[in-house]
PDB file of C-alpha atoms in Angstrom:
ATOM      1  CA  MET A 255      -0.224  -0.044  -0.468  1.00 43.00           C
ATOM      2  CA  LYS A 256       2.896   2.419   0.760  1.00 38.00           C
ATOM      3  CA  ARG A 257       4.192   1.671  -2.389  1.00 41.00           C
ATOM      4  CA  LEU A 258       1.136   2.264  -4.137  1.00 41.00           C
ATOM      5  CA  MET A 259       0.675   5.840  -2.434  1.00 41.00           C
ATOM      6  CA  THR A 260       4.380   6.907  -2.850  1.00 45.00           C
ATOM      7  CA  THR A 261       3.911   6.050  -6.789  1.00 43.00           C
ATOM      8  CA  LEU A 262       0.200   8.050  -7.209  1.00 42.00           C
ATOM      9  CA  TYR A 263       1.494  11.046  -5.050  1.00 45.00           C
ATOM     10  CA  ILE A 264       4.251  10.713  -8.118  1.00 45.00           C
ATOM     11  CA  SER A 265       2.065  10.749 -10.932  1.00 43.00           C
ATOM     12  CA  ILE A 266       0.324  13.688  -9.401  1.00 42.00           C
ATOM     13  CA  LEU A 267       3.345  15.862  -8.712  1.00 45.00           C
ATOM     14  CA  SER A 268       3.989  14.445 -12.566  1.00 40.00           C
ATOM     15  CA  PHE A 269       1.445  16.132 -13.631  1.00 37.00           C
ATOM     16  CA  VAL A 270       1.376  19.016 -11.841  1.00 39.00           C
ATOM     17  CA  SER A 271       5.095  19.849 -12.746  1.00 35.00           C
ATOM     18  CA  LEU A 272       4.112  19.475 -16.581  1.00 35.00           C
ATOM     19  CA  CYS A 273       1.424  21.451 -16.728  1.00 31.00           C
ATOM     20  CA  ALA A 274       3.729  24.774 -14.344  1.00 34.00           C
ATOM     21  CA  GLN A 275       7.717  23.998 -14.843  1.00 36.00           C
ATOM     22  CA  SER A 276       8.933  25.924 -17.770  1.00 41.00           C
ATOM     23  CA  SER A 277      12.650  25.724 -18.932  1.00 61.00           C
ATOM     24  CA  VAL A 278      14.911  28.901 -17.441  1.00 76.00           C
ATOM     25  CA  VAL A 279      15.881  31.229 -19.869  1.00 84.00           C
ATOM     26  CA  PHE A 280      17.819  33.834 -19.268  1.00 95.00           C
ATOM     27  CA  PRO A 281      18.052  37.616 -20.703  1.00 96.00           C
ATOM     28  CA  CYS A 282      20.726  38.381 -23.368  1.00 97.00           C
ATOM     29  CA  ARG A 283      23.015  40.581 -21.562  1.00 98.00           C
ATOM     30  CA  LYS A 284      23.123  43.769 -22.894  1.00 97.00           C
ATOM     31  CA  ALA A 285      25.947  45.842 -24.758  1.00 96.00           C
ATOM     32  CA  GLU A 286      26.303  48.986 -22.239  1.00 97.00           C
ATOM     33  CA  ALA A 287      25.653  46.811 -19.388  1.00 98.00           C
ATOM     34  CA  PRO A 288      28.259  47.420 -17.197  1.00 98.00           C
ATOM     35  CA  THR A 289      31.436  44.619 -17.129  1.00 98.00           C
ATOM     36  CA  GLY A 290      32.403  42.697 -13.391  1.00 98.00           C
ATOM     37  CA  SER A 291      35.547  45.775 -13.199  1.00 98.00           C
ATOM     38  CA  GLN A 292      32.969  48.334 -13.720  1.00 98.00           C
ATOM     39  CA  PHE A 293      30.032  46.958 -11.510  1.00 98.00           C
ATOM     40  CA  ILE A 294      32.818  46.725  -8.170  1.00 98.00           C
ATOM     41  CA  THR A 295      33.942  50.721  -9.244  1.00 98.00           C
ATOM     42  CA  ALA A 296      30.238  51.353  -8.638  1.00 98.00           C
ATOM     43  CA  ALA A 297      29.604  49.321  -5.758  1.00 98.00           C
ATOM     44  CA  THR A 298      32.623  50.963  -4.308  1.00 98.00           C
ATOM     45  CA  GLY A 299      31.604  52.651  -1.006  1.00 97.00           C
ATOM     46  CA  MET A 300      28.196  50.830  -0.898  1.00 98.00           C
ATOM     47  CA  SER A 301      26.138  49.303   1.867  1.00 97.00           C
ATOM     48  CA  ALA A 302      25.835  45.482   1.388  1.00 98.00           C
ATOM     49  CA  PHE A 303      21.737  46.298   0.679  1.00 98.00           C
ATOM     50  CA  GLU A 304      22.248  49.136  -2.028  1.00 98.00           C
ATOM     51  CA  ARG A 305      25.167  46.638  -3.604  1.00 98.00           C
ATOM     52  CA  ASP A 306      22.934  43.822  -3.794  1.00 98.00           C
ATOM     53  CA  SER A 307      19.713  46.066  -4.995  1.00 98.00           C
ATOM     54  CA  MET A 308      22.222  47.105  -7.663  1.00 98.00           C
ATOM     55  CA  ALA A 309      23.162  43.209  -8.259  1.00 98.00           C
ATOM     56  CA  TYR A 310      19.816  41.696  -8.297  1.00 98.00           C
ATOM     57  CA  LYS A 311      18.801  44.051 -10.660  1.00 98.00           C
ATOM     58  CA  GLU A 312      21.808  43.482 -13.605  1.00 98.00           C
ATOM     59  CA  LEU A 313      21.386  40.006 -12.714  1.00 98.00           C
ATOM     60  CA  CYS A 314      17.980  40.152 -13.460  1.00 98.00           C
ATOM     61  CA  ASP A 315      18.461  42.016 -16.522  1.00 98.00           C
ATOM     62  CA  GLY A 316      20.909  39.296 -17.528  1.00 98.00           C
ATOM     63  CA  ASN A 317      23.864  41.160 -17.135  1.00 98.00           C
ATOM     64  CA  MET A 318      25.723  37.272 -16.032  1.00 98.00           C
ATOM     65  CA  PRO A 319      28.806  35.632 -18.565  1.00 98.00           C
ATOM     66  CA  GLN A 320      27.350  33.661 -21.516  1.00 98.00           C
ATOM     67  CA  TRP A 321      29.499  31.072 -20.179  1.00 98.00           C
ATOM     68  CA  LEU A 322      27.224  30.919 -16.735  1.00 98.00           C
ATOM     69  CA  LYS A 323      23.696  30.457 -18.145  1.00 97.00           C
ATOM     70  CA  THR A 324      24.263  27.337 -19.438  1.00 95.00           C
ATOM     71  CA  ALA A 325      23.050  24.108 -17.038  1.00 96.00           C
ATOM     72  CA  VAL A 326      25.116  21.625 -15.546  1.00 97.00           C
ATOM     73  CA  GLU A 327      22.901  18.378 -15.903  1.00 98.00           C
ATOM     74  CA  ILE A 328      23.584  16.242 -12.721  1.00 98.00           C
ATOM     75  CA  ASN A 329      22.474  12.535 -13.308  1.00 98.00           C
ATOM     76  CA  ASP A 330      22.934   9.903 -10.087  1.00 98.00           C
ATOM     77  CA  THR A 331      20.850   7.166  -8.630  1.00 98.00           C
ATOM     78  CA  LEU A 332      19.430   8.388  -4.836  1.00 98.00           C
ATOM     79  CA  TYR A 333      17.533   6.805  -2.272  1.00 98.00           C
ATOM     80  CA  ASP A 334      14.172   8.177  -1.071  1.00 98.00           C
ATOM     81  CA  ALA A 335      13.080   8.035   3.187  1.00 98.00           C
ATOM     82  CA  SER A 336      11.583   4.614   2.447  1.00 98.00           C
ATOM     83  CA  GLY A 337      14.769   3.108   0.805  1.00 98.00           C
ATOM     84  CA  HIS A 338      13.462   2.590  -2.921  1.00 98.00           C
ATOM     85  CA  ILE A 339      16.063   3.936  -5.470  1.00 98.00           C
ATOM     86  CA  HIS A 340      15.235   6.857  -8.067  1.00 98.00           C
ATOM     87  CA  ASP A 341      16.887   7.397 -11.096  1.00 98.00           C
ATOM     88  CA  VAL A 342      17.183  11.496 -10.743  1.00 98.00           C
ATOM     89  CA  THR A 343      18.557  14.329 -13.028  1.00 98.00           C
ATOM     90  CA  PHE A 344      18.780  17.869 -11.908  1.00 98.00           C
ATOM     91  CA  TYR A 345      20.233  20.999 -13.365  1.00 98.00           C
ATOM     92  CA  VAL A 346      22.543  23.897 -11.548  1.00 98.00           C
ATOM     93  CA  LEU A 347      24.971  26.658 -13.069  1.00 98.00           C
ATOM     94  CA  PRO A 348      28.378  25.538 -13.591  1.00 98.00           C
ATOM     95  CA  ASP A 349      29.508  28.476 -11.040  1.00 98.00           C
ATOM     96  CA  PHE A 350      28.088  30.936  -8.252  1.00 98.00           C
ATOM     97  CA  ILE A 351      26.501  33.739  -9.116  1.00 98.00           C
ATOM     98  CA  THR A 352      28.465  35.931 -11.181  1.00 98.00           C
ATOM     99  CA  ILE A 353      27.832  39.911 -12.527  1.00 98.00           C
ATOM    100  CA  GLY A 354      29.668  40.899 -15.813  1.00 98.00           C
ATOM    101  CA  SER A 355      31.044  39.948 -19.593  1.00 98.00           C
ATOM    102  CA  ASP A 356      32.809  36.821 -20.379  1.00 98.00           C
ATOM    103  CA  ASP A 357      36.202  38.168 -19.975  1.00 96.00           C
ATOM    104  CA  ASP A 358      35.367  40.877 -17.235  1.00 98.00           C
ATOM    105  CA  PHE A 359      33.319  39.455 -14.675  1.00 98.00           C
ATOM    106  CA  PHE A 360      33.083  39.297 -10.624  1.00 98.00           C
ATOM    107  CA  ARG A 361      31.161  35.842  -8.644  1.00 98.00           C
ATOM    108  CA  ILE A 362      29.300  38.273  -5.998  1.00 98.00           C
ATOM    109  CA  PRO A 363      28.970  37.567  -2.531  1.00 98.00           C
ATOM    110  CA  LEU A 364      25.325  38.223  -2.001  1.00 98.00           C
ATOM    111  CA  LEU A 365      22.880  38.627   1.057  1.00 98.00           C
ATOM    112  CA  PRO A 366      20.779  35.358   1.345  1.00 98.00           C
ATOM    113  CA  THR A 367      17.319  37.630   0.716  1.00 98.00           C
ATOM    114  CA  THR A 368      19.008  38.626  -2.808  1.00 98.00           C
ATOM    115  CA  ALA A 369      20.005  35.220  -3.128  1.00 98.00           C
ATOM    116  CA  GLN A 370      16.407  33.786  -2.932  1.00 98.00           C
ATOM    117  CA  LYS A 371      15.011  36.514  -5.074  1.00 98.00           C
ATOM    118  CA  ILE A 372      17.482  35.808  -7.732  1.00 98.00           C
ATOM    119  CA  ALA A 373      16.355  32.057  -7.649  1.00 98.00           C
ATOM    120  CA  ASP A 374      12.541  32.849  -6.980  1.00 98.00           C
ATOM    121  CA  HIS A 375      12.965  35.505 -10.414  1.00 97.00           C
ATOM    122  CA  PHE A 376      14.699  32.762 -12.483  1.00 97.00           C
ATOM    123  CA  ASN A 377      12.275  29.974 -10.960  1.00 97.00           C
ATOM    124  CA  ALA A 378      15.179  28.017  -9.546  1.00 98.00           C
ATOM    125  CA  SER A 379      16.207  26.961  -5.907  1.00 98.00           C
ATOM    126  CA  LEU A 380      19.102  27.410  -3.677  1.00 98.00           C
ATOM    127  CA  PRO A 381      20.861  24.194  -3.273  1.00 98.00           C
ATOM    128  CA  THR A 382      20.407  21.904   0.257  1.00 98.00           C
ATOM    129  CA  ARG A 383      23.593  20.571   1.568  1.00 98.00           C
ATOM    130  CA  LYS A 384      23.082  17.110   0.098  1.00 98.00           C
ATOM    131  CA  ILE A 385      22.663  18.890  -3.509  1.00 98.00           C
ATOM    132  CA  SER A 386      25.877  20.751  -2.447  1.00 98.00           C
ATOM    133  CA  ASN A 387      27.805  17.570  -1.678  1.00 98.00           C
ATOM    134  CA  LEU A 388      26.281  16.419  -5.002  1.00 98.00           C
ATOM    135  CA  ILE A 389      27.417  19.333  -6.987  1.00 98.00           C
ATOM    136  CA  HIS A 390      31.088  18.993  -5.466  1.00 98.00           C
ATOM    137  CA  ARG A 391      31.210  15.125  -6.442  1.00 98.00           C
ATOM    138  CA  PHE A 392      30.679  16.219 -10.015  1.00 98.00           C
ATOM    139  CA  SER A 393      32.039  18.738 -10.629  1.00 98.00           C
ATOM    140  CA  ASP A 394      34.935  18.815 -13.431  1.00 98.00           C
ATOM    141  CA  ILE A 395      37.103  21.299 -11.189  1.00 98.00           C
ATOM    142  CA  LYS A 396      37.447  21.035  -7.435  1.00 98.00           C
ATOM    143  CA  MET A 397      39.173  23.781  -6.263  1.00 98.00           C
ATOM    144  CA  THR A 398      41.331  23.776  -3.028  1.00 97.00           C
ATOM    145  CA  PRO A 399      39.522  26.511  -0.544  1.00 98.00           C
ATOM    146  CA  HIS A 400      41.230  29.568   0.037  1.00 97.00           C
ATOM    147  CA  PRO A 401      40.243  30.990   3.604  1.00 97.00           C
ATOM    148  CA  MET A 402      40.648  34.956   4.484  1.00 95.00           C
ATOM    149  CA  THR A 403      42.621  36.808   7.476  1.00 90.00           C
ATOM    150  CA  PRO A 404      39.323  36.797   9.715  1.00 93.00           C
ATOM    151  CA  ASP A 405      39.009  40.649  10.619  1.00 95.00           C
ATOM    152  CA  GLU A 406      36.413  42.715  10.186  1.00 94.00           C
ATOM    153  CA  THR A 407      37.615  43.325   6.502  1.00 97.00           C
ATOM    154  CA  MET A 408      36.144  39.895   5.095  1.00 97.00           C
ATOM    155  CA  THR A 409      32.522  41.755   4.206  1.00 98.00           C
ATOM    156  CA  THR A 410      33.803  44.264   2.495  1.00 98.00           C
ATOM    157  CA  LEU A 411      33.794  44.789  -1.354  1.00 98.00           C
ATOM    158  CA  PRO A 412      37.815  45.352  -1.603  1.00 98.00           C
ATOM    159  CA  VAL A 413      38.070  41.163   0.034  1.00 98.00           C
ATOM    160  CA  PHE A 414      35.376  40.373  -1.736  1.00 98.00           C
ATOM    161  CA  VAL A 415      37.635  41.225  -5.365  1.00 98.00           C
ATOM    162  CA  ARG A 416      40.802  39.949  -3.878  1.00 98.00           C
ATOM    163  CA  HIS A 417      39.628  36.728  -3.290  1.00 98.00           C
ATOM    164  CA  ASP A 418      37.554  36.402  -6.597  1.00 98.00           C
ATOM    165  CA  SER A 419      41.020  37.295  -8.134  1.00 98.00           C
ATOM    166  CA  ILE A 420      42.538  34.220  -6.091  1.00 98.00           C
ATOM    167  CA  ILE A 421      39.756  31.744  -7.479  1.00 98.00           C
ATOM    168  CA  GLU A 422      40.672  33.165 -10.856  1.00 98.00           C
ATOM    169  CA  SER A 423      44.061  32.368 -10.796  1.00 97.00           C
ATOM    170  CA  GLN A 424      43.856  28.841  -9.335  1.00 97.00           C
ATOM    171  CA  ARG A 425      41.206  28.178 -11.887  1.00 98.00           C
ATOM    172  CA  LYS A 426      43.203  29.359 -14.532  1.00 97.00           C
ATOM    173  CA  MET A 427      45.373  26.281 -13.635  1.00 97.00           C
ATOM    174  CA  PHE A 428      43.037  23.605 -14.912  1.00 97.00           C
ATOM    175  CA  ASP A 429      42.737  22.661 -18.506  1.00 93.00           C
ATOM    176  CA  LYS A 430      39.279  22.854 -18.428  1.00 97.00           C
ATOM    177  CA  PRO A 431      37.046  25.863 -19.974  1.00 97.00           C
ATOM    178  CA  LEU A 432      34.769  28.565 -18.476  1.00 98.00           C
ATOM    179  CA  GLY A 433      31.279  26.673 -17.455  1.00 98.00           C
ATOM    180  CA  SER A 434      32.748  23.952 -16.480  1.00 98.00           C
ATOM    181  CA  LEU A 435      31.357  22.455 -13.641  1.00 98.00           C
ATOM    182  CA  ILE A 436      33.161  24.250  -9.949  1.00 98.00           C
ATOM    183  CA  ALA A 437      33.465  23.518  -6.895  1.00 98.00           C
ATOM    184  CA  GLY A 438      35.011  23.776  -3.614  1.00 98.00           C
ATOM    185  CA  HIS A 439      35.996  27.661  -4.147  1.00 98.00           C
ATOM    186  CA  LYS A 440      33.197  29.139  -1.842  1.00 98.00           C
ATOM    187  CA  LYS A 441      30.577  28.332   0.348  1.00 98.00           C
ATOM    188  CA  ASP A 442      27.049  27.902  -0.516  1.00 98.00           C
ATOM    189  CA  ILE A 443      24.169  29.923   0.806  1.00 98.00           C
ATOM    190  CA  VAL A 444      22.046  26.643   1.723  1.00 98.00           C
ATOM    191  CA  ILE A 445      18.187  26.200   2.351  1.00 98.00           C
ATOM    192  CA  SER A 446      17.417  23.657   5.418  1.00 98.00           C
ATOM    193  CA  TYR A 447      14.058  22.114   6.737  1.00 98.00           C
ATOM    194  CA  LEU A 448      15.261  24.429   9.829  1.00 98.00           C
ATOM    195  CA  LEU A 449      14.509  27.400   8.277  1.00 98.00           C
ATOM    196  CA  ALA A 450      10.478  27.279   9.204  1.00 97.00           C
ATOM    197  CA  SER A 451      11.803  27.812  12.891  1.00 97.00           C
ATOM    198  CA  ASN A 452      14.713  29.728  12.100  1.00 97.00           C
ATOM    199  CA  HIS A 453      13.550  32.924  10.285  1.00 97.00           C
ATOM    200  CA  GLY A 454      15.716  35.633   9.963  1.00 97.00           C
ATOM    201  CA  GLN A 455      18.937  33.122  10.002  1.00 98.00           C
ATOM    202  CA  LEU A 456      21.510  32.979   6.846  1.00 98.00           C
ATOM    203  CA  PHE A 457      22.148  28.861   6.673  1.00 98.00           C
ATOM    204  CA  ILE A 458      25.720  28.175   5.507  1.00 98.00           C
ATOM    205  CA  TYR A 459      27.281  25.002   3.819  1.00 98.00           C
ATOM    206  CA  GLY A 460      30.185  24.137   2.111  1.00 98.00           C
ATOM    207  CA  TRP A 461      33.469  24.729   0.587  1.00 97.00           C
ATOM    208  CA  HIS A 462      34.822  21.354   0.150  1.00 98.00           C
ATOM    209  CA  TYR A 463      38.103  20.321  -0.130  1.00 98.00           C
ATOM    210  CA  PRO A 464      39.418  18.948  -3.369  1.00 98.00           C
ATOM    211  CA  GLU A 465      38.858  14.884  -1.587  1.00 98.00           C
ATOM    212  CA  GLY A 466      35.122  15.858  -0.713  1.00 97.00           C
ATOM    213  CA  LYS A 467      35.533  16.964   2.770  1.00 97.00           C
ATOM    214  CA  ALA A 468      33.500  20.681   3.787  1.00 97.00           C
ATOM    215  CA  ILE A 469      35.214  23.333   5.398  1.00 96.00           C
ATOM    216  CA  GLN A 470      32.255  24.450   6.884  1.00 95.00           C
ATOM    217  CA  GLN A 471      29.241  22.512   8.358  1.00 96.00           C
ATOM    218  CA  LEU A 472      25.766  23.621   8.538  1.00 97.00           C
ATOM    219  CA  HIS A 473      25.941  26.907   9.795  1.00 96.00           C
ATOM    220  CA  TYR A 474      22.835  29.383  10.839  1.00 96.00           C
ATOM    221  CA  ARG A 475      24.318  31.386  13.563  1.00 92.00           C
ATOM    222  CA  HIS A 476      24.571  34.758  11.108  1.00 96.00           C
ATOM    223  CA  TRP A 477      21.649  36.754  10.794  1.00 96.00           C
ATOM    224  CA  ASP A 478      20.333  37.364   7.310  1.00 97.00           C
ATOM    225  CA  LYS A 479      21.810  40.659   6.902  1.00 97.00           C
ATOM    226  CA  TYR A 480      25.469  39.093   6.689  1.00 98.00           C
ATOM    227  CA  VAL A 481      27.708  38.625   3.601  1.00 98.00           C
ATOM    228  CA  ASP A 482      31.719  37.454   3.542  1.00 98.00           C
ATOM    229  CA  TYR A 483      33.782  37.239   1.012  1.00 98.00           C
ATOM    230  CA  SER A 484      33.076  33.122   1.167  1.00 98.00           C
ATOM    231  CA  HIS A 485      29.729  33.307   0.537  1.00 98.00           C
ATOM    232  CA  GLY A 486      28.163  31.751  -2.717  1.00 98.00           C
ATOM    233  CA  THR A 487      24.721  31.683  -4.686  1.00 98.00           C
ATOM    234  CA  ARG A 488      24.443  28.932  -6.832  1.00 98.00           C
ATOM    235  CA  LEU A 489      21.221  28.221  -8.189  1.00 98.00           C
ATOM    236  CA  VAL A 490      19.140  24.957  -9.065  1.00 98.00           C
ATOM    237  CA  PHE A 491      16.862  24.373 -11.582  1.00 98.00           C
ATOM    238  CA  ASP A 492      13.595  23.559  -9.702  1.00 98.00           C
ATOM    239  CA  GLU A 493      12.567  21.477 -12.899  1.00 97.00           C
ATOM    240  CA  VAL A 494      14.196  18.329 -12.233  1.00 98.00           C
ATOM    241  CA  LEU A 495      13.468  14.666 -13.155  1.00 98.00           C
ATOM    242  CA  ILE A 496      13.111  12.145 -11.337  1.00 98.00           C
ATOM    243  CA  ASP A 497      12.510   8.432 -13.305  1.00 98.00           C
ATOM    244  CA  GLY A 498      12.141  10.006 -16.149  1.00 97.00           C
ATOM    245  CA  LYS A 499       9.277  12.248 -15.216  1.00 97.00           C
ATOM    246  CA  LYS A 500       9.352  15.967 -14.186  1.00 97.00           C
ATOM    247  CA  TYR A 501       8.794  17.194 -10.867  1.00 98.00           C
ATOM    248  CA  SER A 502       9.133  20.267  -8.948  1.00 98.00           C
ATOM    249  CA  LEU A 503      12.450  20.232  -6.644  1.00 98.00           C
ATOM    250  CA  LYS A 504      10.202  22.789  -3.879  1.00 98.00           C
ATOM    251  CA  GLN A 505       7.725  19.631  -3.978  1.00 97.00           C
ATOM    252  CA  ILE A 506       9.739  17.150  -3.789  1.00 98.00           C
ATOM    253  CA  LEU A 507      11.127  18.744  -0.706  1.00 98.00           C
ATOM    254  CA  SER A 508       8.335  19.171   1.254  1.00 98.00           C
ATOM    255  CA  ASP A 509       7.208  15.743   0.401  1.00 98.00           C
ATOM    256  CA  PRO A 510       7.352  13.458   3.748  1.00 98.00           C
ATOM    257  CA  ASN A 511       8.849  10.191   1.354  1.00 98.00           C
ATOM    258  CA  LEU A 512      10.644  11.752  -1.448  1.00 98.00           C
ATOM    259  CA  TYR A 513      12.389  14.738   0.149  1.00 98.00           C
ATOM    260  CA  ALA A 514      15.416  12.887   1.153  1.00 98.00           C
ATOM    261  CA  ILE A 515      15.866  12.320  -2.862  1.00 98.00           C
ATOM    262  CA  PHE A 516      17.540  15.915  -2.247  1.00 98.00           C
ATOM    263  CA  SER A 517      17.676  16.431   1.496  1.00 98.00           C
ATOM    264  CA  ASP A 518      19.908  14.466   3.898  1.00 98.00           C
ATOM    265  CA  GLU A 519      18.338  15.982   7.017  1.00 98.00           C
ATOM    266  CA  ASP A 520      15.616  14.116   8.682  1.00 96.00           C
ATOM    267  CA  GLN A 521      12.420  16.249   7.891  1.00 97.00           C
ATOM    268  CA  PRO A 522      11.143  17.096   4.636  1.00 98.00           C
ATOM    269  CA  PHE A 523      10.778  20.999   4.422  1.00 98.00           C
ATOM    270  CA  ILE A 524       7.455  23.143   5.267  1.00 98.00           C
ATOM    271  CA  GLU A 525       9.462  26.290   3.583  1.00 98.00           C
ATOM    272  CA  THR A 526      11.523  25.944   0.426  1.00 98.00           C
ATOM    273  CA  GLY A 527      13.327  29.109   0.660  1.00 98.00           C
ATOM    274  CA  TYR A 528      14.293  32.501   2.627  1.00 98.00           C
ATOM    275  CA  LEU A 529      11.534  35.049   3.682  1.00 97.00           C
ATOM    276  CA  TYR A 530      11.954  38.793   1.924  1.00 96.00           C
TER     277      TYR A 530
END
C-alpha cells in the first residue's frame, strides 16, 4: 500500500509539474551592461543592501557571462526516505552567481534574501546540503579552498574582489573552460528544513576540499543581513527528473517520503526558501 501511495503521489506531482514548469531562460546581456570591473567601481562605498539592490537589477536583466547561463546536468541514483532508489536528473549553474561579461566578471557574494529573490526570479532554488555535496562530487574542477584573514575586512568589497582574483588564478591552472562545473571555491548559501523555525538567519554549508570534506558544516548563527567573501549563490533549477518524469524540486522537498532524494536532513521542508 505504501508503495502504491508513493506511486500515486508521484503521478500527481508529475501532472502538476508538466503543467507548471518551464525551462529557465536568461535574458541576453545588454551591450551597455557594466562589466565586472565596472560594477565593482560603481559599488565601491555602497552598503551591502545598496550593492545587492544594484546586483539584483543587473542579474535579472541578464548581466551575467554567457558561459554561466548554460545549466549543467547531473545524473545519479538516489534513495527516498523509504529506501527506494530512483534515477534522478537535476540541473545547476556551473558556477556561483557572477556579474559581467565573458572576460570581465565578478563572482559576487550576496545576502541570502537577495540570493533567494534571484532564485525565485529564474524559477530556481538554492541548494540543500545534500545537493551541495552532489555538485562537488560531480564537478569537473575541484578547487582548494582559500580562506582569507578572519577579521572585520572579510565583509568588505575589496576582500570580495581579492578573493575572486585568487579563485580565477587557481581556476586557470585547470585545463577546463569557463562553464565547466566547478566547486570548492566558496561556501553555498543553502536551504534547510530548519528555515521554518529560524526566520531571519543565514544557512551556509560547504567549501569542500578536493577530496570532498567540507570546511563549513551546516551553520546558521549569522543573521540574514550578513555576507562575507566566502559566500556563493548557486542556482538549482526547480524542474527535476525522477525516473524520467518531471517534477518541481520545491514540491519534492516538501514531500514526507521523496524529500530525502535531495536532502540528507531528517525532516521534509515546510519552507523551501528565505523570506524577504
